[in-house]
């Protein structure tokens, strides 16, 4: 309790010393996002933005700028002032994988943006056709080792969590599978349902439609614990795969570098408060998104951990988007 009181005292002092932060926001706020309209991250950002707008008594506008591997949104937001009135929604791959996927750009996201507030974490399921002979991860890995290169897995793009998750599974299990990238998520799972490719990672919102139609099965979730929305789906470890395989993506809000600490802390505090709202929780649950309330140092720590993992996988597999 004393630590909490000390934090509040420090925050109050910081706000008193920074009039701009104390009155933030006194005009509309824009959140630029690298995700398309209608996507899961866009849908939850809109309800978070609505709740923030009610809390701040200012409008919060979502500005969708998908494309270019995230660079369309990144380049637009990077030109804004670091005053908290333009924020940027990115996932952990935009933050941690871009420097290694686009080496010629010499671009490190955290050299240009500061983490401000966490939003949610997305776990990924291992999806196979309903007709697949594989009942668990042990079956999949056994088949991949028996015929190196023959088993294929799909993803929604080179450098995506689905792609890098497959490389991580190869690394941990000593197997060798072939990656097949798709342009559209819907096309990917239609193809998985037909058995070509053999399997894919998938988030609940991206694969749930075709799962409910009975055309694919989930043989595992690549997470340390089972997911409440799909309690009968075992973890990778429970299904006979490597326990270290934790394939997820976390989404957060960032600001152009230079945002003052007091404004940053106010935004984070208000976002975390909004994440407790029952309506927001219900929306997140629909997508199996797990709200996260990390501190800024924790956000940086998790981004660094992913960066180290992605660097290893991208260099090992010679992946490049240059």
CSV table of C-alpha atoms in Angstrom, one decimal:
chain,number,residue,atom,x,y,z
A,1,UNK,CA,0.0,0.0,0.0
A,2,UNK,CA,2.9,2.3,0.8
A,3,UNK,CA,4.4,1.6,-2.6
A,4,UNK,CA,1.1,2.5,-4.2
A,5,UNK,CA,0.8,5.7,-2.3
A,6,UNK,CA,4.3,6.6,-3.2
A,7,UNK,CA,3.5,6.0,-6.9
A,8,UNK,CA,0.4,8.2,-6.7
A,9,UNK,CA,2.4,10.9,-5.0
A,10,UNK,CA,5.0,10.8,-7.7
A,11,UNK,CA,2.4,10.8,-10.4
A,12,UNK,CA,0.7,13.8,-8.8
A,13,UNK,CA,4.0,15.7,-8.6
A,14,UNK,CA,4.8,14.9,-12.3
A,15,UNK,CA,1.4,16.2,-13.3
A,16,UNK,CA,1.7,19.3,-11.3
A,17,UNK,CA,5.1,20.0,-12.9
A,18,UNK,CA,3.6,19.4,-16.4
A,19,UNK,CA,0.5,21.5,-17.1
A,20,UNK,CA,0.1,19.9,-20.5
A,21,UNK,CA,-0.1,16.4,-18.9
A,22,UNK,CA,-2.4,17.6,-16.2
A,23,UNK,CA,-5.0,18.8,-18.8
A,24,UNK,CA,-4.5,15.9,-21.2
A,25,UNK,CA,-6.4,15.4,-23.3
A,26,UNK,CA,-8.0,18.8,-24.1
A,27,UNK,CA,-8.6,18.0,-27.7
A,28,UNK,CA,-9.4,14.9,-29.9
A,29,UNK,CA,-7.0,12.0,-29.9
A,30,UNK,CA,-6.2,9.9,-33.0
A,31,UNK,CA,-5.1,6.2,-32.8
A,32,UNK,CA,-3.4,5.1,-36.0
A,33,UNK,CA,-3.5,1.3,-36.5
A,34,UNK,CA,-1.7,-1.0,-38.8
A,35,UNK,CA,-4.7,-3.3,-38.9
A,36,UNK,CA,-7.6,-3.3,-41.4
A,37,UNK,CA,-11.2,-2.3,-40.6
A,38,UNK,CA,-13.1,-5.3,-39.3
A,39,UNK,CA,-10.1,-7.2,-38.0
A,40,UNK,CA,-10.0,-8.4,-34.4
A,41,UNK,CA,-7.4,-5.7,-33.3
A,42,UNK,CA,-9.5,-3.0,-35.0
A,43,UNK,CA,-12.7,-4.2,-33.4
A,44,UNK,CA,-11.4,-4.1,-29.8
A,45,UNK,CA,-9.5,-0.8,-30.4
A,46,UNK,CA,-12.8,0.8,-31.4
A,47,UNK,CA,-14.5,-0.2,-28.1
A,48,UNK,CA,-11.4,0.8,-26.1
A,49,UNK,CA,-11.4,4.1,-27.9
A,50,UNK,CA,-15.0,4.7,-27.2
A,51,UNK,CA,-14.6,4.0,-23.5
A,52,UNK,CA,-11.5,6.3,-23.4
A,53,UNK,CA,-13.5,9.0,-25.2
A,54,UNK,CA,-16.2,8.8,-22.5
A,55,UNK,CA,-13.5,8.9,-19.8
A,56,UNK,CA,-11.6,11.8,-21.3
A,57,UNK,CA,-14.6,13.7,-22.6
A,58,UNK,CA,-12.8,14.0,-26.0
A,59,UNK,CA,-13.3,12.0,-29.2
A,60,UNK,CA,-10.9,9.2,-29.9
A,61,UNK,CA,-10.7,8.4,-33.6
A,62,UNK,CA,-9.3,5.2,-35.1
A,63,UNK,CA,-7.3,5.8,-38.3
A,64,UNK,CA,-6.8,2.5,-40.2
A,65,UNK,CA,-3.6,2.4,-42.3
A,66,UNK,CA,-2.9,-1.3,-43.1
A,67,UNK,CA,-0.3,-2.4,-45.6
A,68,UNK,CA,3.5,-2.4,-46.2
A,69,UNK,CA,4.2,-4.8,-43.4
A,70,UNK,CA,3.0,-2.1,-40.9
A,71,UNK,CA,5.2,0.6,-42.4
A,72,UNK,CA,2.2,2.6,-43.9
A,73,UNK,CA,0.9,3.2,-40.3
A,74,UNK,CA,4.4,3.5,-38.8
A,75,UNK,CA,5.6,6.2,-41.3
A,76,UNK,CA,2.4,8.2,-40.9
A,77,UNK,CA,2.5,8.2,-37.1
A,78,UNK,CA,6.2,8.8,-36.9
A,79,UNK,CA,5.6,12.3,-38.4
A,80,UNK,CA,3.3,13.3,-35.5
A,81,UNK,CA,4.3,15.3,-32.5
A,82,UNK,CA,5.1,13.3,-29.3
A,83,UNK,CA,2.3,14.9,-27.3
A,84,UNK,CA,-0.1,12.0,-26.8
A,85,UNK,CA,-2.6,13.2,-29.4
A,86,UNK,CA,-1.4,10.7,-32.0
A,87,UNK,CA,-0.9,7.1,-30.8
A,88,UNK,CA,-0.1,4.0,-32.8
A,89,UNK,CA,-1.5,0.5,-32.4
A,90,UNK,CA,1.0,-2.2,-33.4
A,91,UNK,CA,1.6,-5.9,-32.5
A,92,UNK,CA,4.7,-7.4,-31.1
A,93,UNK,CA,5.9,-8.5,-34.6
A,94,UNK,CA,5.8,-4.9,-35.9
A,95,UNK,CA,7.9,-4.0,-32.8
A,96,UNK,CA,10.3,-7.0,-32.5
A,97,UNK,CA,10.6,-8.6,-36.0
A,98,UNK,CA,10.7,-5.7,-38.4
A,99,UNK,CA,14.4,-4.9,-37.9
A,100,UNK,CA,15.4,-8.4,-39.0
A,101,UNK,CA,12.8,-8.8,-41.8
A,102,UNK,CA,13.7,-5.5,-43.4
A,103,UNK,CA,17.4,-5.2,-42.9
A,104,UNK,CA,17.9,-2.8,-45.8
A,105,UNK,CA,15.6,-0.3,-44.1
A,106,UNK,CA,17.8,-0.2,-41.0
A,107,UNK,CA,14.6,0.5,-39.0
A,108,UNK,CA,14.2,-0.4,-35.3
A,109,UNK,CA,10.6,0.4,-34.2
A,110,UNK,CA,11.6,1.3,-30.6
A,111,UNK,CA,14.2,3.7,-31.9
A,112,UNK,CA,11.3,5.8,-33.1
A,113,UNK,CA,8.4,5.0,-30.8
A,114,UNK,CA,7.9,4.7,-27.0
A,115,UNK,CA,5.6,2.0,-25.6
A,116,UNK,CA,2.7,3.6,-23.8
A,117,UNK,CA,0.0,1.1,-22.9
A,118,UNK,CA,-0.6,-2.6,-23.3
A,119,UNK,CA,-3.9,-3.9,-24.8
A,120,UNK,CA,-4.1,-7.7,-25.2
A,121,UNK,CA,-2.3,-10.9,-26.0
A,122,UNK,CA,-3.4,-13.4,-28.6
A,123,UNK,CA,-2.7,-17.1,-28.3
A,124,UNK,CA,-2.5,-19.3,-31.4
A,125,UNK,CA,-4.0,-22.7,-32.0
A,126,UNK,CA,-2.6,-25.5,-34.1
A,127,UNK,CA,-5.3,-26.2,-36.8
A,128,UNK,CA,-5.5,-29.3,-39.0
A,129,UNK,CA,-8.1,-30.5,-41.5
A,130,UNK,CA,-10.9,-32.5,-39.9
A,131,UNK,CA,-9.8,-35.5,-42.0
A,132,UNK,CA,-6.2,-35.3,-40.8
A,133,UNK,CA,-4.8,-38.5,-39.2
A,134,UNK,CA,-3.0,-36.5,-36.6
A,135,UNK,CA,-4.7,-36.5,-33.2
A,136,UNK,CA,-2.0,-34.5,-31.3
A,137,UNK,CA,1.3,-32.7,-31.6
A,138,UNK,CA,3.3,-35.9,-31.3
A,139,UNK,CA,1.6,-37.2,-34.4
A,140,UNK,CA,2.4,-34.0,-36.4
A,141,UNK,CA,6.1,-34.0,-35.3
A,142,UNK,CA,6.5,-37.7,-36.0
A,143,UNK,CA,5.2,-37.2,-39.5
A,144,UNK,CA,7.4,-34.1,-40.1
A,145,UNK,CA,10.6,-36.0,-38.9
A,146,UNK,CA,9.8,-39.0,-41.0
A,147,UNK,CA,9.7,-37.0,-44.3
A,148,UNK,CA,11.7,-33.7,-43.9
A,149,UNK,CA,10.3,-30.9,-46.1
A,150,UNK,CA,7.2,-32.8,-47.1
A,151,UNK,CA,4.8,-31.6,-44.4
A,152,UNK,CA,3.7,-28.0,-45.1
A,153,UNK,CA,2.2,-25.3,-42.9
A,154,UNK,CA,0.5,-22.1,-43.9
A,155,UNK,CA,0.5,-18.6,-42.5
A,156,UNK,CA,-0.9,-15.2,-43.3
A,157,UNK,CA,2.5,-13.9,-44.6
A,158,UNK,CA,6.2,-14.1,-44.3
A,159,UNK,CA,7.4,-13.0,-40.9
A,160,UNK,CA,3.9,-13.4,-39.4
A,161,UNK,CA,3.4,-15.1,-36.0
A,162,UNK,CA,2.1,-18.1,-37.9
A,163,UNK,CA,5.3,-18.3,-40.0
A,164,UNK,CA,7.7,-17.7,-37.1
A,165,UNK,CA,5.8,-20.0,-34.9
A,166,UNK,CA,6.3,-22.8,-37.5
A,167,UNK,CA,10.0,-22.0,-37.5
A,168,UNK,CA,10.1,-22.1,-33.7
A,169,UNK,CA,8.4,-25.6,-33.8
A,170,UNK,CA,11.0,-26.8,-36.3
A,171,UNK,CA,13.8,-25.4,-34.1
A,172,UNK,CA,12.5,-27.0,-30.9
A,173,UNK,CA,11.5,-30.4,-32.3
A,174,UNK,CA,14.4,-30.9,-34.8
A,175,UNK,CA,11.9,-31.2,-37.7
A,176,UNK,CA,11.9,-29.5,-41.1
A,177,UNK,CA,8.6,-28.4,-42.6
A,178,UNK,CA,7.8,-26.2,-45.6
A,179,UNK,CA,6.2,-22.8,-45.1
A,180,UNK,CA,3.4,-21.7,-47.5
A,181,UNK,CA,2.4,-18.0,-47.2
A,182,UNK,CA,-1.0,-16.7,-48.1
A,183,UNK,CA,-2.3,-13.2,-48.8
A,184,UNK,CA,-5.7,-13.7,-47.2
A,185,UNK,CA,-6.4,-15.3,-43.8
A,186,UNK,CA,-9.8,-16.7,-45.2
A,187,UNK,CA,-7.9,-18.3,-48.1
A,188,UNK,CA,-5.4,-19.8,-45.7
A,189,UNK,CA,-8.0,-21.7,-43.6
A,190,UNK,CA,-10.0,-22.8,-46.6
A,191,UNK,CA,-6.8,-24.4,-47.9
A,192,UNK,CA,-6.0,-26.0,-44.5
A,193,UNK,CA,-9.5,-27.5,-44.5
A,194,UNK,CA,-8.7,-29.0,-47.9
A,195,UNK,CA,-5.4,-30.5,-46.6
A,196,UNK,CA,-3.0,-28.2,-48.5
A,197,UNK,CA,-1.1,-27.0,-46.5
A,198,UNK,CA,-1.2,-29.7,-43.8
A,199,UNK,CA,-1.7,-27.4,-40.9
A,200,UNK,CA,-1.5,-23.9,-39.7
A,201,UNK,CA,-1.4,-21.7,-36.6
A,202,UNK,CA,-4.5,-19.7,-36.1
A,203,UNK,CA,-6.0,-17.2,-33.7
A,204,UNK,CA,-9.6,-17.8,-32.6
A,205,UNK,CA,-11.1,-14.9,-34.5
A,206,UNK,CA,-9.3,-15.8,-37.8
A,207,UNK,CA,-10.1,-19.5,-37.8
A,208,UNK,CA,-13.3,-19.8,-35.7
A,209,UNK,CA,-15.7,-19.5,-38.7
A,210,UNK,CA,-14.3,-22.5,-40.6
A,211,UNK,CA,-13.8,-24.4,-37.3
A,212,UNK,CA,-17.5,-24.0,-36.5
A,213,UNK,CA,-18.3,-25.3,-39.9
A,214,UNK,CA,-16.6,-28.6,-39.0
A,215,UNK,CA,-13.8,-28.3,-41.6
A,216,UNK,CA,-10.8,-28.0,-39.3
A,217,UNK,CA,-9.8,-29.2,-35.8
A,218,UNK,CA,-7.6,-27.7,-33.1
A,219,UNK,CA,-5.1,-30.3,-31.9
A,220,UNK,CA,-3.4,-27.9,-29.4
A,221,UNK,CA,-3.0,-24.4,-28.3
A,222,UNK,CA,0.6,-23.0,-28.2
A,223,UNK,CA,0.3,-21.5,-24.8
A,224,UNK,CA,1.4,-22.5,-21.2
A,225,UNK,CA,-2.3,-23.0,-20.1
A,226,UNK,CA,-5.5,-24.0,-21.8
A,227,UNK,CA,-7.7,-21.1,-23.1
A,228,UNK,CA,-11.1,-20.6,-21.3
A,229,UNK,CA,-12.9,-20.2,-24.6
A,230,UNK,CA,-11.7,-23.6,-25.8
A,231,UNK,CA,-11.2,-25.6,-22.6
A,232,UNK,CA,-11.1,-29.0,-24.3
A,233,UNK,CA,-8.1,-28.1,-26.5
A,234,UNK,CA,-4.9,-29.2,-24.8
A,235,UNK,CA,-1.7,-27.2,-24.6
A,236,UNK,CA,1.2,-28.2,-26.9
A,237,UNK,CA,2.9,-29.8,-24.0
A,238,UNK,CA,-0.2,-31.8,-23.1
A,239,UNK,CA,-0.5,-32.9,-26.7
A,240,UNK,CA,3.1,-34.3,-26.9
A,241,UNK,CA,4.9,-31.3,-28.3
A,242,UNK,CA,7.7,-29.1,-26.9
A,243,UNK,CA,6.6,-27.3,-23.7
A,244,UNK,CA,8.6,-24.2,-24.7
A,245,UNK,CA,6.4,-23.6,-27.8
A,246,UNK,CA,4.5,-20.5,-26.8
A,247,UNK,CA,3.2,-18.8,-29.9
A,248,UNK,CA,1.4,-15.5,-29.3
A,249,UNK,CA,1.3,-11.9,-30.3
A,250,UNK,CA,0.7,-8.9,-28.0
A,251,UNK,CA,-0.8,-5.7,-29.2
A,252,UNK,CA,-0.1,-2.3,-27.6
A,253,UNK,CA,-0.2,1.5,-28.0
A,254,UNK,CA,2.9,3.5,-28.8
A,255,UNK,CA,3.7,7.1,-29.2
A,256,UNK,CA,6.3,8.9,-31.4
A,257,UNK,CA,9.5,9.0,-29.3
A,258,UNK,CA,9.7,11.8,-26.8
A,259,UNK,CA,6.3,11.7,-25.0
A,260,UNK,CA,6.7,13.1,-21.5
A,261,UNK,CA,6.5,10.6,-18.7
A,262,UNK,CA,3.5,12.2,-17.0
A,263,UNK,CA,1.3,12.1,-20.1
A,264,UNK,CA,2.4,8.5,-20.9
A,265,UNK,CA,1.5,7.3,-17.4
A,266,UNK,CA,-1.9,9.0,-17.6
A,267,UNK,CA,-2.7,7.3,-20.9
A,268,UNK,CA,-1.5,3.9,-19.6
A,269,UNK,CA,-3.5,4.3,-16.3
A,270,UNK,CA,-6.7,5.2,-18.2
A,271,UNK,CA,-6.2,2.4,-20.7
A,272,UNK,CA,-5.7,-0.2,-17.9
A,273,UNK,CA,-8.8,1.1,-16.2
A,274,UNK,CA,-10.8,0.8,-19.4
A,275,UNK,CA,-9.6,-2.8,-19.8
A,276,UNK,CA,-11.5,-3.6,-16.6
A,277,UNK,CA,-14.8,-2.5,-18.1
A,278,UNK,CA,-17.3,-5.5,-18.4
A,279,UNK,CA,-18.2,-4.5,-22.0
A,280,UNK,CA,-14.6,-4.4,-23.0
A,281,UNK,CA,-13.9,-7.7,-21.3
A,282,UNK,CA,-16.8,-9.3,-23.0
A,283,UNK,CA,-15.6,-8.1,-26.4
A,284,UNK,CA,-12.1,-9.3,-25.8
A,285,UNK,CA,-13.4,-12.7,-24.6
A,286,UNK,CA,-15.3,-13.0,-28.0
A,287,UNK,CA,-11.9,-13.0,-29.7
A,288,UNK,CA,-10.0,-15.0,-27.0
A,289,UNK,CA,-7.9,-11.9,-26.6
A,290,UNK,CA,-6.3,-11.7,-23.1
A,291,UNK,CA,-6.3,-8.2,-21.7
A,292,UNK,CA,-2.8,-7.3,-20.3
A,293,UNK,CA,-1.9,-4.7,-17.8
A,294,UNK,CA,1.9,-4.6,-18.1
A,295,UNK,CA,4.0,-1.7,-16.9
A,296,UNK,CA,6.1,0.1,-19.5
A,297,UNK,CA,9.3,-1.7,-18.4
A,298,UNK,CA,7.4,-5.0,-18.7
A,299,UNK,CA,6.3,-4.1,-22.2
A,300,UNK,CA,9.9,-3.3,-23.1
A,301,UNK,CA,11.1,-6.6,-21.5
A,302,UNK,CA,8.6,-8.7,-23.4
A,303,UNK,CA,9.4,-6.9,-26.7
A,304,UNK,CA,13.1,-7.6,-26.1
A,305,UNK,CA,12.5,-11.3,-25.4
A,306,UNK,CA,10.5,-11.6,-28.6
A,307,UNK,CA,13.2,-9.7,-30.5
A,308,UNK,CA,15.9,-12.1,-29.4
A,309,UNK,CA,13.7,-15.1,-30.4
A,310,UNK,CA,12.8,-13.6,-33.8
A,311,UNK,CA,16.4,-12.7,-34.5
A,312,UNK,CA,17.4,-16.3,-34.0
A,313,UNK,CA,14.6,-17.7,-36.1
A,314,UNK,CA,14.9,-15.2,-39.0
A,315,UNK,CA,18.6,-15.6,-39.3
A,316,UNK,CA,18.5,-19.3,-39.0
A,317,UNK,CA,15.8,-19.7,-41.7
A,318,UNK,CA,17.3,-16.8,-43.9
A,319,UNK,CA,14.0,-15.0,-44.0
A,320,UNK,CA,13.9,-11.6,-45.6
A,321,UNK,CA,11.3,-9.1,-46.9
A,322,UNK,CA,13.9,-6.6,-48.4
